[in-house]
């Protein structure tokens, strides 16, 4: 599925009109219409605005729309992603790589970041699990508190939770992230 069609699918699944999405993303409604019909391409800034308005992320929109061949292994019951495979792109304050091909009820990601400032809060419908593979990370869950995680630590929070994370010591960190999609999304 192409990016514009995927954005349309996400928008409709959330019950938004094109005009409502344009308002939420602070983009023009004619531009979004062209994008959904495959007649325009968004900048990374525009894609970030759209993703936020849809409660998603750039990497998820890109991954969901990527024409990635899925190896035939037992009628789709097995998905193998090799080291150099998997859609990659900006996610939060770093870079992420999706670790599964095709649609799945969960999205496992490898994340590398070095952002030293908290940045804006994110929220999305999916539950999220983080495991620190390397480094030290501060995770701020707004009303739920702030947590310092080190290599080997994990945290889980429900969809709809305001969250952000950044390097606790100014160094690069690596996370294994799993976003659990809600039934029907």
C-alpha atoms as a printed R data frame, in Angstrom:
    type eleno elety resid chain resno       x       y      z
1   ATOM     1    CA   UNK     A     1   0.000   0.000  0.000
2   ATOM     2    CA   UNK     A     2   1.377   3.427 -0.921
3   ATOM     3    CA   UNK     A     3   1.976   6.143  1.679
4   ATOM     4    CA   UNK     A     4  -1.027   8.286  0.676
5   ATOM     5    CA   UNK     A     5  -3.375   5.301  0.762
6   ATOM     6    CA   UNK     A     6  -2.012   4.298  4.165
7   ATOM     7    CA   UNK     A     7  -2.535   7.798  5.534
8   ATOM     8    CA   UNK     A     8  -6.127   7.692  4.225
9   ATOM     9    CA   UNK     A     9  -6.614   4.312  5.910
10  ATOM    10    CA   UNK     A    10  -5.248   5.603  9.256
11  ATOM    11    CA   UNK     A    11  -7.384   8.767  8.966
12  ATOM    12    CA   UNK     A    12 -10.585   6.857  8.255
13  ATOM    13    CA   UNK     A    13  -9.872   4.327 11.020
14  ATOM    14    CA   UNK     A    14  -9.717   7.255 13.442
15  ATOM    15    CA   UNK     A    15 -12.956   8.740 12.117
16  ATOM    16    CA   UNK     A    16 -11.338  11.947 10.837
17  ATOM    17    CA   UNK     A    17 -12.304  13.940  7.779
18  ATOM    18    CA   UNK     A    18  -9.634  15.364  5.509
19  ATOM    19    CA   UNK     A    19 -10.407  18.859  6.841
20  ATOM    20    CA   UNK     A    20 -10.067  17.677 10.458
21  ATOM    21    CA   UNK     A    21  -6.725  16.007  9.755
22  ATOM    22    CA   UNK     A    22  -5.501  19.150  7.974
23  ATOM    23    CA   UNK     A    23  -6.421  21.251 11.020
24  ATOM    24    CA   UNK     A    24  -4.764  18.809 13.466
25  ATOM    25    CA   UNK     A    25  -1.598  18.555 11.357
26  ATOM    26    CA   UNK     A    26  -1.524  22.286 10.536
27  ATOM    27    CA   UNK     A    27  -1.356  21.498  6.811
28  ATOM    28    CA   UNK     A    28  -3.609  22.503  3.931
29  ATOM    29    CA   UNK     A    29  -6.523  20.256  3.127
30  ATOM    30    CA   UNK     A    30  -5.793  20.381 -0.681
31  ATOM    31    CA   UNK     A    31  -2.222  19.180  0.007
32  ATOM    32    CA   UNK     A    32  -3.516  16.241  2.097
33  ATOM    33    CA   UNK     A    33  -6.025  15.379 -0.606
34  ATOM    34    CA   UNK     A    34  -3.238  15.280 -3.204
35  ATOM    35    CA   UNK     A    35  -1.058  13.239 -0.843
36  ATOM    36    CA   UNK     A    36  -3.771  10.640 -0.259
37  ATOM    37    CA   UNK     A    37  -4.281  10.319 -4.032
38  ATOM    38    CA   UNK     A    38  -0.543   9.857 -4.627
39  ATOM    39    CA   UNK     A    39  -0.133  13.220 -6.379
40  ATOM    40    CA   UNK     A    40   2.128  14.806 -3.721
41  ATOM    41    CA   UNK     A    41   4.938  13.744 -1.413
42  ATOM    42    CA   UNK     A    42   5.330  15.056  2.127
43  ATOM    43    CA   UNK     A    43   8.516  16.452  3.606
44  ATOM    44    CA   UNK     A    44   9.722  14.698  6.762
45  ATOM    45    CA   UNK     A    45   8.358  17.667  8.751
46  ATOM    46    CA   UNK     A    46   4.920  17.322  7.137
47  ATOM    47    CA   UNK     A    47   4.972  13.558  7.643
48  ATOM    48    CA   UNK     A    48   5.775  14.080 11.343
49  ATOM    49    CA   UNK     A    49   2.807  16.459 11.668
50  ATOM    50    CA   UNK     A    50   0.506  13.967  9.951
51  ATOM    51    CA   UNK     A    51   1.784  11.077 12.068
52  ATOM    52    CA   UNK     A    52   1.259  13.017 15.302
53  ATOM    53    CA   UNK     A    53  -2.254  14.035 14.256
54  ATOM    54    CA   UNK     A    54  -3.026  10.365 13.573
55  ATOM    55    CA   UNK     A    55  -1.487   9.170 16.851
56  ATOM    56    CA   UNK     A    56   1.215   7.329 14.949
57  ATOM    57    CA   UNK     A    57   4.827   7.950 13.893
58  ATOM    58    CA   UNK     A    58   6.725   8.618 10.686
59  ATOM    59    CA   UNK     A    59   8.373   5.220 10.744
60  ATOM    60    CA   UNK     A    60   5.054   3.423 11.209
61  ATOM    61    CA   UNK     A    61   3.461   5.266  8.286
62  ATOM    62    CA   UNK     A    62   6.502   4.570  6.115
63  ATOM    63    CA   UNK     A    63   6.674   0.921  7.191
64  ATOM    64    CA   UNK     A    64   2.950   0.359  6.701
65  ATOM    65    CA   UNK     A    65   3.173   1.725  3.173
66  ATOM    66    CA   UNK     A    66   6.451   0.072  2.125
67  ATOM    67    CA   UNK     A    67   6.345  -2.414 -0.699
68  ATOM    68    CA   UNK     A    68   8.496  -4.959  1.102
69  ATOM    69    CA   UNK     A    69   8.469  -8.512 -0.194
70  ATOM    70    CA   UNK     A    70   7.556 -10.942  2.548
71  ATOM    71    CA   UNK     A    71   9.168 -14.367  2.110
72  ATOM    72    CA   UNK     A    72   6.649 -17.183  1.728
73  ATOM    73    CA   UNK     A    73   7.247 -19.264  4.818
74  ATOM    74    CA   UNK     A    74   4.252 -21.304  5.860
75  ATOM    75    CA   UNK     A    75   1.512 -19.075  4.419
76  ATOM    76    CA   UNK     A    76   2.596 -15.930  6.272
77  ATOM    77    CA   UNK     A    77   3.068 -17.541  9.681
78  ATOM    78    CA   UNK     A    78   6.793 -16.720  9.785
79  ATOM    79    CA   UNK     A    79   8.539 -13.387  9.230
80  ATOM    80    CA   UNK     A    80  12.327 -13.209  9.141
81  ATOM    81    CA   UNK     A    81  13.974  -9.793  9.047
82  ATOM    82    CA   UNK     A    82  17.700  -9.867  8.319
83  ATOM    83    CA   UNK     A    83  20.200  -7.384  9.748
84  ATOM    84    CA   UNK     A    84  20.134  -5.051  6.699
85  ATOM    85    CA   UNK     A    85  16.359  -5.320  6.189
86  ATOM    86    CA   UNK     A    86  13.356  -3.650  7.738
87  ATOM    87    CA   UNK     A    87  11.995  -0.166  7.072
88  ATOM    88    CA   UNK     A    88  14.085   2.511  8.769
89  ATOM    89    CA   UNK     A    89  13.500   6.151  9.471
90  ATOM    90    CA   UNK     A    90  13.128   8.922 12.026
91  ATOM    91    CA   UNK     A    91  11.198   8.085 15.173
92  ATOM    92    CA   UNK     A    92  11.026  10.338 18.198
93  ATOM    93    CA   UNK     A    93  14.486  11.731 18.887
94  ATOM    94    CA   UNK     A    94  16.423   9.136 16.902
95  ATOM    95    CA   UNK     A    95  16.237   6.412 14.261
96  ATOM    96    CA   UNK     A    96  14.144   3.256 14.317
97  ATOM    97    CA   UNK     A    97  14.023   0.055 12.301
98  ATOM    98    CA   UNK     A    98  10.896  -2.096 12.149
99  ATOM    99    CA   UNK     A    99  11.748  -5.728 12.954
100 ATOM   100    CA   UNK     A   100   8.810  -7.526 11.312
101 ATOM   101    CA   UNK     A   101   7.532  -7.669  7.728
102 ATOM   102    CA   UNK     A   102   3.928  -6.937  6.878
103 ATOM   103    CA   UNK     A   103   0.985  -6.404  9.175
104 ATOM   104    CA   UNK     A   104   1.212  -7.762 12.711
105 ATOM   105    CA   UNK     A   105  -0.750  -7.056 15.890
106 ATOM   106    CA   UNK     A   106   2.453  -5.604 17.361
107 ATOM   107    CA   UNK     A   107   5.351  -3.524 16.010
108 ATOM   108    CA   UNK     A   108   8.800  -4.474 17.330
109 ATOM   109    CA   UNK     A   109  11.459  -1.817 16.688
110 ATOM   110    CA   UNK     A   110  15.144  -1.311 17.219
111 ATOM   111    CA   UNK     A   111  15.792   2.289 18.287
112 ATOM   112    CA   UNK     A   112  19.007   4.321 18.525
113 ATOM   113    CA   UNK     A   113  18.967   7.764 20.085
114 ATOM   114    CA   UNK     A   114  21.221  10.343 21.642
115 ATOM   115    CA   UNK     A   115  18.830  13.206 22.269
116 ATOM   116    CA   UNK     A   116  19.892  15.063 25.396
117 ATOM   117    CA   UNK     A   117  16.703  17.066 25.829
118 ATOM   118    CA   UNK     A   118  13.242  15.678 26.580
119 ATOM   119    CA   UNK     A   119  11.430  17.290 23.658
120 ATOM   120    CA   UNK     A   120   7.661  17.164 23.295
121 ATOM   121    CA   UNK     A   121   5.392  14.512 24.769
122 ATOM   122    CA   UNK     A   122   4.049  11.847 22.418
123 ATOM   123    CA   UNK     A   123   0.863   9.877 22.739
124 ATOM   124    CA   UNK     A   124  -0.642   7.130 20.588
125 ATOM   125    CA   UNK     A   125  -3.270   4.441 20.837
126 ATOM   126    CA   UNK     A   126  -0.866   1.513 21.117
127 ATOM   127    CA   UNK     A   127   0.444   0.103 24.385
128 ATOM   128    CA   UNK     A   128   4.239   0.395 24.444
129 ATOM   129    CA   UNK     A   129   7.032  -1.703 25.957
130 ATOM   130    CA   UNK     A   130  10.638  -0.430 26.118
131 ATOM   131    CA   UNK     A   131  13.697  -2.500 26.968
132 ATOM   132    CA   UNK     A   132  17.066  -0.756 27.314
133 ATOM   133    CA   UNK     A   133  19.631  -2.694 25.275
134 ATOM   134    CA   UNK     A   134  22.412  -0.196 25.919
135 ATOM   135    CA   UNK     A   135  22.955   3.112 27.709
136 ATOM   136    CA   UNK     A   136  20.898   5.080 30.216
137 ATOM   137    CA   UNK     A   137  17.499   6.603 29.460
138 ATOM   138    CA   UNK     A   138  15.143   8.932 31.304
139 ATOM   139    CA   UNK     A   139  11.491   8.112 30.588
140 ATOM   140    CA   UNK     A   140   8.937  10.777 31.507
141 ATOM   141    CA   UNK     A   141   5.333   9.560 31.676
142 ATOM   142    CA   UNK     A   142   3.853  12.964 32.631
143 ATOM   143    CA   UNK     A   143   1.413  12.310 35.499
144 ATOM   144    CA   UNK     A   144   2.852   8.824 36.096
145 ATOM   145    CA   UNK     A   145   6.338  10.113 36.932
146 ATOM   146    CA   UNK     A   146   9.869   9.990 35.589
147 ATOM   147    CA   UNK     A   147  11.989   6.837 35.531
148 ATOM   148    CA   UNK     A   148  15.705   6.330 34.929
149 ATOM   149    CA   UNK     A   149  16.365   3.064 33.103
150 ATOM   150    CA   UNK     A   150  19.746   1.422 32.524
151 ATOM   151    CA   UNK     A   151  20.843  -1.496 30.363
152 ATOM   152    CA   UNK     A   152  18.597  -4.458 31.104
153 ATOM   153    CA   UNK     A   153  15.676  -2.415 32.511
154 ATOM   154    CA   UNK     A   154  12.208  -2.369 30.941
155 ATOM   155    CA   UNK     A   155   9.025  -0.320 31.197
156 ATOM   156    CA   UNK     A   156   5.492  -0.800 29.865
157 ATOM   157    CA   UNK     A   157   2.708   1.774 29.612
158 ATOM   158    CA   UNK     A   158  -0.805   1.772 28.238
159 ATOM   159    CA   UNK     A   159  -1.870   3.456 25.020
160 ATOM   160    CA   UNK     A   160  -2.889   7.066 25.546
161 ATOM   161    CA   UNK     A   161  -0.109   7.703 28.092
162 ATOM   162    CA   UNK     A   162   1.835  10.912 27.475
163 ATOM   163    CA   UNK     A   163   5.502   9.953 27.193
164 ATOM   164    CA   UNK     A   164   8.945  11.066 26.101
165 ATOM   165    CA   UNK     A   165  12.462   9.800 26.659
166 ATOM   166    CA   UNK     A   166  16.028  11.008 26.346
167 ATOM   167    CA   UNK     A   167  19.616  10.148 27.243
168 ATOM   168    CA   UNK     A   168  20.236  10.235 30.996
169 ATOM   169    CA   UNK     A   169  23.974  10.869 30.548
170 ATOM   170    CA   UNK     A   170  24.260  12.576 27.142
171 ATOM   171    CA   UNK     A   171  25.500   9.382 25.476
172 ATOM   172    CA   UNK     A   172  23.878   7.218 22.793
173 ATOM   173    CA   UNK     A   173  21.337   4.654 23.956
174 ATOM   174    CA   UNK     A   174  19.643   1.682 22.302
175 ATOM   175    CA   UNK     A   175  16.133   0.439 22.934
176 ATOM   176    CA   UNK     A   176  14.036  -2.525 21.890
177 ATOM   177    CA   UNK     A   177  10.488  -1.176 21.571
178 ATOM   178    CA   UNK     A   178   7.266  -3.103 21.049
179 ATOM   179    CA   UNK     A   179   4.080  -1.223 20.216
180 ATOM   180    CA   UNK     A   180   0.956  -3.364 20.636
181 ATOM   181    CA   UNK     A   181  -1.801  -2.416 18.225
182 ATOM   182    CA   UNK     A   182  -5.352  -2.329 19.490
183 ATOM   183    CA   UNK     A   183  -7.796  -4.842 18.049
184 ATOM   184    CA   UNK     A   184  -9.318  -3.490 14.844
185 ATOM   185    CA   UNK     A   185  -6.647  -0.856 14.172
